[in-house]
PDB file of C-alpha atoms in Angstrom:
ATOM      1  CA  UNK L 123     -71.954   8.612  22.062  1.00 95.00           C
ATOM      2  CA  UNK L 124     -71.298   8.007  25.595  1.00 97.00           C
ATOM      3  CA  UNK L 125     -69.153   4.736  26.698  1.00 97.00           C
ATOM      4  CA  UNK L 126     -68.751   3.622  30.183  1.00 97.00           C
ATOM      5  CA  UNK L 127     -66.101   1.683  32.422  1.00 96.00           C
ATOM      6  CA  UNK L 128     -66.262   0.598  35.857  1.00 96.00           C
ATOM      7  CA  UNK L 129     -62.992  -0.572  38.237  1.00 95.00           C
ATOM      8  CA  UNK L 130     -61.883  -1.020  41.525  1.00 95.00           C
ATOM      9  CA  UNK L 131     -58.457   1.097  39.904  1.00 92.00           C
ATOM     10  CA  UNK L 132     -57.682   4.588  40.769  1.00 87.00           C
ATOM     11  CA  UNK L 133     -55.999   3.870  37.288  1.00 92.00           C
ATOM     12  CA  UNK L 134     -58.659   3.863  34.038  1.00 94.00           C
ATOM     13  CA  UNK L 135     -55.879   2.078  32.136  1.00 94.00           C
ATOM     14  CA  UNK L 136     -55.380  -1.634  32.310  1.00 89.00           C
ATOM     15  CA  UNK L 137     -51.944  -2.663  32.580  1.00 87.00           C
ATOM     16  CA  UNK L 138     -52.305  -2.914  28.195  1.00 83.00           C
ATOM     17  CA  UNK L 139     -52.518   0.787  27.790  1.00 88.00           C
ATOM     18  CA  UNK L 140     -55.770   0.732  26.992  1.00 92.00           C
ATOM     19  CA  UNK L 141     -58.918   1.194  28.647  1.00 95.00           C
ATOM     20  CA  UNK L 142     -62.382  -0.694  27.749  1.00 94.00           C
ATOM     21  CA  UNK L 143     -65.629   0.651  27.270  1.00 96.00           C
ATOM     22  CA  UNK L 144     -69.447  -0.920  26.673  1.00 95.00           C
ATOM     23  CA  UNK L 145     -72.170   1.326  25.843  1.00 95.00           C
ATOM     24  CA  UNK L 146     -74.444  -0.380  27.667  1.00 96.00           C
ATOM     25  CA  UNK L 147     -73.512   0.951  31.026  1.00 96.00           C
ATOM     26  CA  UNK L 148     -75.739  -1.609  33.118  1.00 95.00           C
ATOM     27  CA  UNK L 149     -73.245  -4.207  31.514  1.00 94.00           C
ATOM     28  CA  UNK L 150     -70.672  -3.162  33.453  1.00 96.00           C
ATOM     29  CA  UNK L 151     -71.983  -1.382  35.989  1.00 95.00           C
ATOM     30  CA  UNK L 152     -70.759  -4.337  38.082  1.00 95.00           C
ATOM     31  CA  UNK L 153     -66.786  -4.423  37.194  1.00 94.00           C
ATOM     32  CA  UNK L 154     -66.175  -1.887  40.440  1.00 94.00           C
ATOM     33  CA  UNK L 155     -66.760   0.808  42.710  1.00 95.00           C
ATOM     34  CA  UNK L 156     -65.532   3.685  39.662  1.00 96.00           C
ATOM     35  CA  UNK L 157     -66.950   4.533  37.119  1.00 97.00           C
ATOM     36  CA  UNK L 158     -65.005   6.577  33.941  1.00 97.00           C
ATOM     37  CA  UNK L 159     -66.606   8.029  30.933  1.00 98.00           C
ATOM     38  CA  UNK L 160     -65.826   8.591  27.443  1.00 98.00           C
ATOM     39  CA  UNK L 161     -67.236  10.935  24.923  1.00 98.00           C
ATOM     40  CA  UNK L 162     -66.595   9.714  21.317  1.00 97.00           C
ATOM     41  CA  UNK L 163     -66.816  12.271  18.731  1.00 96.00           C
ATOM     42  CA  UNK L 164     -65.546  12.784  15.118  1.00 93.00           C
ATOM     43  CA  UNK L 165     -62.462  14.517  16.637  1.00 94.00           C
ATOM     44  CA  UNK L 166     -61.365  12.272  18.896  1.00 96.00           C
ATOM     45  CA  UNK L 167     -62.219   8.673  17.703  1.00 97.00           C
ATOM     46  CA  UNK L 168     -61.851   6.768  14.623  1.00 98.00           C
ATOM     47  CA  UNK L 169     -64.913   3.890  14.031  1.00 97.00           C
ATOM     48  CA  UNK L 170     -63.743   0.578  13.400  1.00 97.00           C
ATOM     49  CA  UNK L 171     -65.736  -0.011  10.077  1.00 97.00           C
ATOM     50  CA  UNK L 172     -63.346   3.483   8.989  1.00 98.00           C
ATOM     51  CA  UNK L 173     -60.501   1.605   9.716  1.00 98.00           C
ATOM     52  CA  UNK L 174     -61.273  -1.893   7.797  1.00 98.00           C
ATOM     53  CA  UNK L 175     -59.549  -0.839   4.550  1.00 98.00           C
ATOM     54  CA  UNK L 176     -56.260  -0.237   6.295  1.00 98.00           C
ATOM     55  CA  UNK L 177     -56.245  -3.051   8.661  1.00 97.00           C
ATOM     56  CA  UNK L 178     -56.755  -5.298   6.071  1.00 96.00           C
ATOM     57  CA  UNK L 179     -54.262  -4.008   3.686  1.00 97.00           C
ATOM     58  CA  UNK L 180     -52.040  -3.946   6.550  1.00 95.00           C
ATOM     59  CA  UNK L 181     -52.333  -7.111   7.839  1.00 90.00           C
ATOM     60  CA  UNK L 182     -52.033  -8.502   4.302  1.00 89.00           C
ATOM     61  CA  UNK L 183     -48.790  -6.909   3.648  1.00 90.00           C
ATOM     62  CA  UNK L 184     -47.437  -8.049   7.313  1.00 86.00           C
ATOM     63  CA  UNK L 185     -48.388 -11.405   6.732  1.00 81.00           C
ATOM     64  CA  UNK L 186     -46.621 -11.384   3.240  1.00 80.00           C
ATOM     65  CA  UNK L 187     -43.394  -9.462   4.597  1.00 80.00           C
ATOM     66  CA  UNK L 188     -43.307 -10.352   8.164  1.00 76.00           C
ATOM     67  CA  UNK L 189     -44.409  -8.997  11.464  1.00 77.00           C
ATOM     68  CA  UNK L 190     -42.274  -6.118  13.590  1.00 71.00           C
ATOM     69  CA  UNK L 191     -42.046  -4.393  16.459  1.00 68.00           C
ATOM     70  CA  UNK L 192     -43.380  -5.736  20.094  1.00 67.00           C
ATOM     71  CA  UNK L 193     -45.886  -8.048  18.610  1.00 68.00           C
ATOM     72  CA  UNK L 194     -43.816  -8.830  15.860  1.00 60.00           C
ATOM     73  CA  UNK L 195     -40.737 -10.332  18.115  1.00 61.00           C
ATOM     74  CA  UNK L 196     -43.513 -12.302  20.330  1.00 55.00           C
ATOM     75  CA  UNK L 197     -45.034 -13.262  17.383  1.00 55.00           C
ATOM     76  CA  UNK L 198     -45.950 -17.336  18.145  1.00 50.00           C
ATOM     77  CA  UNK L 199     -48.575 -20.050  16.568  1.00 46.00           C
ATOM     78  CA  UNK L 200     -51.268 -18.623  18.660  1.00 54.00           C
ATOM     79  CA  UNK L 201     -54.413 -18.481  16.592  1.00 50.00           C
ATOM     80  CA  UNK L 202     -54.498 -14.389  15.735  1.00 51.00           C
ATOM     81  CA  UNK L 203     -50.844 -14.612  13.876  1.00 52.00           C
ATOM     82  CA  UNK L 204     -49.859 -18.005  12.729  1.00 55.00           C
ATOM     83  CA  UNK L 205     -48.074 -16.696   9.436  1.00 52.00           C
ATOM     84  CA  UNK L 206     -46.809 -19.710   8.171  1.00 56.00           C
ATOM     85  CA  UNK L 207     -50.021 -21.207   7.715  1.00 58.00           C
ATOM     86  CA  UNK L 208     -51.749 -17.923   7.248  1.00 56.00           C
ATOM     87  CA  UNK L 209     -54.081 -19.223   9.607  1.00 64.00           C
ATOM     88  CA  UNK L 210     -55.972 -16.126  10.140  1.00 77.00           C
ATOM     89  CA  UNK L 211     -57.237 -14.294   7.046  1.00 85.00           C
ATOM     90  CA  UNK L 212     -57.135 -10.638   7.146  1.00 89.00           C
ATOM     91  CA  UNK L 213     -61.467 -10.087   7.097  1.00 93.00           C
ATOM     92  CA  UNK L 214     -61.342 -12.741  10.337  1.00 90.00           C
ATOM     93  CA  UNK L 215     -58.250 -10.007  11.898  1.00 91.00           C
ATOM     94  CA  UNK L 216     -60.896  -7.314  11.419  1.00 95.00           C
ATOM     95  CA  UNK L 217     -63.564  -8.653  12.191  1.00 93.00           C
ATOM     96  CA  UNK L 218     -61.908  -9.771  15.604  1.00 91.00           C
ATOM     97  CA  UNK L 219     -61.634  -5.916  16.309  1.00 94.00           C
ATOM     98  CA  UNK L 220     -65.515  -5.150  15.956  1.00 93.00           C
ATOM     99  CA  UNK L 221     -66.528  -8.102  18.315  1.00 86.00           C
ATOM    100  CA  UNK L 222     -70.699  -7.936  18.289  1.00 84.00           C
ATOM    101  CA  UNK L 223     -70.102  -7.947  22.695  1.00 79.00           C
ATOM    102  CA  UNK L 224     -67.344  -6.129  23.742  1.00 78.00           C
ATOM    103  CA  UNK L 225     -68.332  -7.391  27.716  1.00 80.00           C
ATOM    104  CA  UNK L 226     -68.613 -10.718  26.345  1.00 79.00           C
ATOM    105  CA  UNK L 227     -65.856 -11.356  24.043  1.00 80.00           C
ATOM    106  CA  UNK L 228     -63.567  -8.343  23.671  1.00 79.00           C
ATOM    107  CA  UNK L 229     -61.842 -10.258  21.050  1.00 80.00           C
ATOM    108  CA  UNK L 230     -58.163  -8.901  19.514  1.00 82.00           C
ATOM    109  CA  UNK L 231     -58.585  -6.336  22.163  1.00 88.00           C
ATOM    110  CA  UNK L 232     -57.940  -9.037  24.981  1.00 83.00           C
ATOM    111  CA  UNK L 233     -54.996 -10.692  23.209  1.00 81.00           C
ATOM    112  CA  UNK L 234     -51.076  -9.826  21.982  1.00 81.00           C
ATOM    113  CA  UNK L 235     -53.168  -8.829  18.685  1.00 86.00           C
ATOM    114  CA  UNK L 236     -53.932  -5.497  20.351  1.00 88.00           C
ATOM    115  CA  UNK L 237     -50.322  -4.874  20.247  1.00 88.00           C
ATOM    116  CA  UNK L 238     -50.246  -5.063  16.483  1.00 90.00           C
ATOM    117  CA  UNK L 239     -53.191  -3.000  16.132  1.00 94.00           C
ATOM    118  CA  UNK L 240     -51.229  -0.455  18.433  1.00 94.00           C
ATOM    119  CA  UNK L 241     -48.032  -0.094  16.653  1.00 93.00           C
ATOM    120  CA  UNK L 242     -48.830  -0.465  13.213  1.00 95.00           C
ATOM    121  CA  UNK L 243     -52.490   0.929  12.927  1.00 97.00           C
ATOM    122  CA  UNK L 244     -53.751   3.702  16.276  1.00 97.00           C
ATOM    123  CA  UNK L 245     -50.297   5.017  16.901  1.00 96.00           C
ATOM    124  CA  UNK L 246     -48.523   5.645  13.456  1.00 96.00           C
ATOM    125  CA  UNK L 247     -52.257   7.389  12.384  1.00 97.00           C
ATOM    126  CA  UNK L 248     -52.223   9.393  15.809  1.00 97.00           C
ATOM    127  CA  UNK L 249     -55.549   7.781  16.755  1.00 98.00           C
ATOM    128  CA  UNK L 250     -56.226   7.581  20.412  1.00 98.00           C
ATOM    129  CA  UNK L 251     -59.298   6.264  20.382  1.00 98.00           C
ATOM    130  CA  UNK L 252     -61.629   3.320  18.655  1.00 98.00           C
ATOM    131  CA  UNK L 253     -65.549   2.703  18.853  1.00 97.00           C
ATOM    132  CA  UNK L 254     -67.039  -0.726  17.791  1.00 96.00           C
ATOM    133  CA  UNK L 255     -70.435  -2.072  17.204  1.00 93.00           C
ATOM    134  CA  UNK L 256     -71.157  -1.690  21.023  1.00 92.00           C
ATOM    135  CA  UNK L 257     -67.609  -0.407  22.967  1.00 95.00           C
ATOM    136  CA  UNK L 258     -64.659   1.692  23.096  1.00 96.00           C
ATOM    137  CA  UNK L 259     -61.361   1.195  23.183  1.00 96.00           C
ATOM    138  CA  UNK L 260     -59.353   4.243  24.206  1.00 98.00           C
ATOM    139  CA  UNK L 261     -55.530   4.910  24.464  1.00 96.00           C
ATOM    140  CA  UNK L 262     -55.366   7.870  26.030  1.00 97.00           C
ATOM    141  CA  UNK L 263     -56.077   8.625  29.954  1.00 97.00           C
ATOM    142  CA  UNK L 264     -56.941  12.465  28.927  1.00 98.00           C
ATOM    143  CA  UNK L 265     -59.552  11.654  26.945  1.00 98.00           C
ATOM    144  CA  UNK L 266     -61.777   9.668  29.771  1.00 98.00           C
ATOM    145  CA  UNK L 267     -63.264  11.576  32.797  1.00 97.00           C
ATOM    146  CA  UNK L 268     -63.815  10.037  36.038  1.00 96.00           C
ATOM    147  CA  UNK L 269     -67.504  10.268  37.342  1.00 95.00           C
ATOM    148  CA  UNK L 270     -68.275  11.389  40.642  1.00 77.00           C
TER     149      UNK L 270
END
């Protein structure tokens, strides 16, 4: 499936290390003057739904043990990761990564919870690359082309 993004940027990667996609390129046709492409395909994406097991059993276990790494020492009562209430059940994390609009709500992917996913789900499984209901979400500049 084809995903687009359009910025103003020479650079396809926001200043997260990520870049966004929307299938619907008329969506955001309107975010800038460039436009970048990306190709999903079985070898270089993972789907979210693939992925619910593990996130869930993941953030389970980080809830119960603590949280690590960059997101782990910034780790706050914001809403995605207040642990000591367990505000945020581990279906409503996942579910926050498949958001049904990715141009209206991007969800976890527009908040500190994209670090988590980062270091403890894409970059430990070497995955580089995400598709939800209607986006991408891509980590890795080689894999988008610029259109001309």
């Amino acid at each position: 499936m084809l995903y687009h993004r359009f910025t103003n940027s020479s650079n396809v990667m926001s200043n997260w290390g990520h870049a966004m996609f929307a299938a619907n390129r008329d969506a955001v046709e309107n975010y800038g003057s460039k436009e970048f492409i990306f190709k999903s395909s079985r070898d270089n994406s993972k789907t979210i739904k693939s992925l619910k097991s593990l996130i869930i059993k993941t953030w389970k276990y980080d809830q119960k043990n603590g949280f690590t790494g960059d997101f782990g020492n910034g780790c706050t009562d914001d809403y995605y990761y207040n642990v000591k209430d367990n505000a945020v059940d581990a279906i409503s994390i996942y579910n926050s990564f498949d958001p049904s609009s990715v141009v209206e709500s991007a969800d976890a992917w527009d908040s500190e919870l994209y670090q988590w996913f980062w270091e403890r789900i894409a970059e430990p499984n070497g995955i580089m690359a995400v598709t939800t209901q209607d986006g991408a979400i891509v980590f890795d500049a080689d894999l988008i082309k610029e259109v001309c």
